[in-house]
Tab-separated table of C-alpha atoms and ligand atoms in Angstrom:
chain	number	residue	atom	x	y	z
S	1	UNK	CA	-10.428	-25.022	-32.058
S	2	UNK	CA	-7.553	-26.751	-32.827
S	3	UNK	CA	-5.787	-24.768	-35.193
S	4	UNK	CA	-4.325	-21.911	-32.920
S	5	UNK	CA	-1.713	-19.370	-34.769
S	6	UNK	CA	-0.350	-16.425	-33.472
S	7	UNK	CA	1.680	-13.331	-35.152
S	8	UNK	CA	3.649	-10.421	-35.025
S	9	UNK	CA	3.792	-7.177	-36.714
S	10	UNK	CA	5.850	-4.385	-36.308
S	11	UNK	CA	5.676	-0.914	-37.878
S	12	UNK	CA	7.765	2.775	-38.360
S	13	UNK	CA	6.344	6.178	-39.420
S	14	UNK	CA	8.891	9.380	-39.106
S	15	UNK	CA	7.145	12.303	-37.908
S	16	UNK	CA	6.692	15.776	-39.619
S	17	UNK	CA	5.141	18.777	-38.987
S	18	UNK	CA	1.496	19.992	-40.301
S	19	UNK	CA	0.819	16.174	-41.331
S	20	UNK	CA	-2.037	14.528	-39.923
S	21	UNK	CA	-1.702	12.287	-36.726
S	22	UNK	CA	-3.635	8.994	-37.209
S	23	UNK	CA	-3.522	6.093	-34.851
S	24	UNK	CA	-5.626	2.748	-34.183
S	25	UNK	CA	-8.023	4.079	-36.794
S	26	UNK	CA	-8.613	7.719	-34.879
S	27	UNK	CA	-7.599	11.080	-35.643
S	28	UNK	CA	-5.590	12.857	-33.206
S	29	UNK	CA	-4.661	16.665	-32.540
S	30	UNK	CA	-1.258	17.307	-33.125
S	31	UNK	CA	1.556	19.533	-34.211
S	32	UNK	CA	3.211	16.415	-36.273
S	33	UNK	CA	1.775	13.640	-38.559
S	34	UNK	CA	3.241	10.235	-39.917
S	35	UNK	CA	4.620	10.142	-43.603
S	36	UNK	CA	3.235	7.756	-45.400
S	37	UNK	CA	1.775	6.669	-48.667
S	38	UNK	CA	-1.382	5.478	-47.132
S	39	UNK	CA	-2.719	7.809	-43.794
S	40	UNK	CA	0.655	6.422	-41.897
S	41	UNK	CA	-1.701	4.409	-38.905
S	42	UNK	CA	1.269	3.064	-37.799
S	43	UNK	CA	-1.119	1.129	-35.054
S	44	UNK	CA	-3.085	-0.093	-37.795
S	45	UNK	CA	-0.292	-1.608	-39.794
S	46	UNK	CA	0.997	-3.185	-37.425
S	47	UNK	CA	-1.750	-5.030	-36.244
S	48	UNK	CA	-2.388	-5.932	-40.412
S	49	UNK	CA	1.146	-7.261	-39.939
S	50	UNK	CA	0.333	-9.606	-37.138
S	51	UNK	CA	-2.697	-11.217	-38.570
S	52	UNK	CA	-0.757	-11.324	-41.890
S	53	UNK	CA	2.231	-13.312	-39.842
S	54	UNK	CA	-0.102	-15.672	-38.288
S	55	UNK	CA	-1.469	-16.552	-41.636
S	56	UNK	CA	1.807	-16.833	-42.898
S	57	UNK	CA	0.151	-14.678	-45.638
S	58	UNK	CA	3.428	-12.132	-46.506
S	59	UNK	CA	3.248	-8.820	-45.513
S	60	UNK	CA	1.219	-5.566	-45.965
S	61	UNK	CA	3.783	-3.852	-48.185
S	62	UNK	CA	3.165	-7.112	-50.535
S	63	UNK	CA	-0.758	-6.542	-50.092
S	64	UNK	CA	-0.715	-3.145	-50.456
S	65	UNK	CA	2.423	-1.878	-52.326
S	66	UNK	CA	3.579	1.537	-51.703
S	67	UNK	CA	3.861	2.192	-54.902
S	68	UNK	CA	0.072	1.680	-56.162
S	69	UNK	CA	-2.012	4.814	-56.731
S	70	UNK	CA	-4.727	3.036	-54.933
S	71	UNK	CA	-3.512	3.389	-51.525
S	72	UNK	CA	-2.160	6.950	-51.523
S	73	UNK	CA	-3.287	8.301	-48.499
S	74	UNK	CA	-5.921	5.341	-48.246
S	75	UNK	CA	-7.579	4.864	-44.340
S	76	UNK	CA	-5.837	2.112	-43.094
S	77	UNK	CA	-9.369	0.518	-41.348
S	78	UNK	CA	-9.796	-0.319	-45.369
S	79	UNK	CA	-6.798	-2.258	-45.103
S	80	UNK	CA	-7.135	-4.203	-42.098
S	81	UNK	CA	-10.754	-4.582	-43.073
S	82	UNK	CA	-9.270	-6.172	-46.524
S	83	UNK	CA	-6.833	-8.154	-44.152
S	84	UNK	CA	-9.551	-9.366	-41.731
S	85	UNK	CA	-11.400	-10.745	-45.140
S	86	UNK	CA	-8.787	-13.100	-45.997
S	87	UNK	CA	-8.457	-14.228	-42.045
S	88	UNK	CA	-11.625	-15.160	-42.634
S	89	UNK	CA	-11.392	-16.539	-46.223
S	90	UNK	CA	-8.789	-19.033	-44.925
S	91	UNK	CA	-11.238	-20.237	-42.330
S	92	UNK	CA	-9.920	-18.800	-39.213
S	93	UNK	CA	-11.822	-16.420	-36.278
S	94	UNK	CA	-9.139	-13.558	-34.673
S	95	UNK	CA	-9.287	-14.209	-30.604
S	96	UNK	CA	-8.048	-11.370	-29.750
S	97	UNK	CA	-5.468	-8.310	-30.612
S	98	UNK	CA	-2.802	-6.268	-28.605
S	99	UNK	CA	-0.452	-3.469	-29.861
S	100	UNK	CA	1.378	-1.314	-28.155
S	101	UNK	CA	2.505	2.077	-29.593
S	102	UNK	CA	5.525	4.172	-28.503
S	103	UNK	CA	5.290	7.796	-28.967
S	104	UNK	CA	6.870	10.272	-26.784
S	105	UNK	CA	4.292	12.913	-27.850
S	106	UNK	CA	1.243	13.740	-27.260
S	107	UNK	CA	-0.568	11.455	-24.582
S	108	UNK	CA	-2.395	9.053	-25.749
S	109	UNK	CA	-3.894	7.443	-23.011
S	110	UNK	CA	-7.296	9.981	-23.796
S	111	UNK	CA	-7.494	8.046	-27.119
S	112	UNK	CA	-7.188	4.752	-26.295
S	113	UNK	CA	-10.450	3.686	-25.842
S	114	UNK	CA	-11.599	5.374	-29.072
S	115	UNK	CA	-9.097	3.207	-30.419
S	116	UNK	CA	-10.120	-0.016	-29.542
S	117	UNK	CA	-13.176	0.767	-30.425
S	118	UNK	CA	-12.399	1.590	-33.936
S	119	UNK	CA	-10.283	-1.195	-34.338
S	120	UNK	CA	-12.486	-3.791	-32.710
S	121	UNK	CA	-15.621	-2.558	-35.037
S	122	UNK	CA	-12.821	-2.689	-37.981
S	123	UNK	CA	-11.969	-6.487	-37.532
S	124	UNK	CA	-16.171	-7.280	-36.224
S	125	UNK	CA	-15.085	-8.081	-32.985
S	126	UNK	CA	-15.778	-7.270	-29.507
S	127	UNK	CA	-14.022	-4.462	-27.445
S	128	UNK	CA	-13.033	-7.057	-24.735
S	129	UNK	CA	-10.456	-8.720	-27.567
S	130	UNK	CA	-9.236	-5.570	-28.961
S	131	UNK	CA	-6.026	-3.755	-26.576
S	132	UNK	CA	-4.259	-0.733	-27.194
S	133	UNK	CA	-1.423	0.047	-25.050
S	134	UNK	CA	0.969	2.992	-25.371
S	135	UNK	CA	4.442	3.682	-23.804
S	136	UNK	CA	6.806	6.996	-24.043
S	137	UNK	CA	10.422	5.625	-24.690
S	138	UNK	CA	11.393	8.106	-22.019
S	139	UNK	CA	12.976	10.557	-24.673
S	140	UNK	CA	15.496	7.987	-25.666
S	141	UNK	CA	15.420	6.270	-29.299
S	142	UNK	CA	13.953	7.942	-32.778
S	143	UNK	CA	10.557	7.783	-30.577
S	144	UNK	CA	11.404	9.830	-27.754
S	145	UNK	CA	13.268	12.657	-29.567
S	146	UNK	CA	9.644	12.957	-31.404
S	147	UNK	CA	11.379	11.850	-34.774
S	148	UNK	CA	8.748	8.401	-35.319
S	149	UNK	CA	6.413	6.532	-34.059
S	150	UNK	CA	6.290	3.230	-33.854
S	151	UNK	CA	3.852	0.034	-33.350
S	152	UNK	CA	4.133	-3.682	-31.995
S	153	UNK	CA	0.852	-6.076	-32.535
S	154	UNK	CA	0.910	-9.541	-31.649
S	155	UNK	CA	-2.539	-11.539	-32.424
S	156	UNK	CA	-4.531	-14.826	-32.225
S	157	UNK	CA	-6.369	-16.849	-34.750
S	158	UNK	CA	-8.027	-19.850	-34.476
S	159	UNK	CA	-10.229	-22.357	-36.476
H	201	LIG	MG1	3.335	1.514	-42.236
């Protein structure tokens, strides 16, 4: 182990209503929903984002352009299941993953481990490497007046 990379990702959906909320690979009750091309898991692409960055490997909207039939309204676990493959084409093992999503509303705290869950069996890893954190923005910023959501990942890889 003495190849040791780590990245970033970041990640914006806007909110509307009657669209369907989903986040770290689960679907969650709610009045409001990402827009998106693909199902909007803001958590998701963010963490694609991260592993992408430590590869030094572009970024998702390269990958996966927006404009391709073939990811309209695609689950995102596809994608970071795609993105996980070429972590692992390139030789390296992810140690472990944290994102943190900011959302004013709902809670999420009853999803998290759900979450991690989905995400960890996503990328083959175990729960114990796999965090998801979430924060209000105490009603200030495009999160906390319930206009977006957003995502931060930061991840390790090592061969
Ligand atoms: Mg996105």
């Amino acid at each position: 182990m003495n190849d040791i990379r780590v990245g970033h990702g970041y990640d914006v959906h806007a909110l509307a209503d009657g669209l369907r909320l989903v986040l770290g690979g689960v679907e969650i009750e709610h009045t409001k929903g990402c827009v998106a091309h693909s199902d909007g898991d803001v958590a998701i692409h963010a963490i694609c984002d991260a592993l992408l960055g430590a590869l030094a490997a572009g970024d998702i909207g390269k990958l996966f352009p927006d404009t391709s039939e073939e990811f309209r309204g695609i689950d995102s676990k596809i994608l970071l299941r795609r993105v996980t493959d070429l972590v692992e084409e390139r030789g390296y093992k992810i140690s472990n993953v944290d994102c943190t999503i900011a959302m004013q509303r709902p809670k999420l705290r009853p999803h998290i481990d759900a979450m991690r869950e989905a995400l960890a069996s996503t990328m083959g890893l175990e729960c114990d490497r796999v965090s998801v954190k979430a924060t209000t923005t105490e009603h200030l910023g495009f999160e906390g007046r319930e206009e977006g959501v957003s995502a931060h990942a930061v991840v390790l890889i090592y061969r």
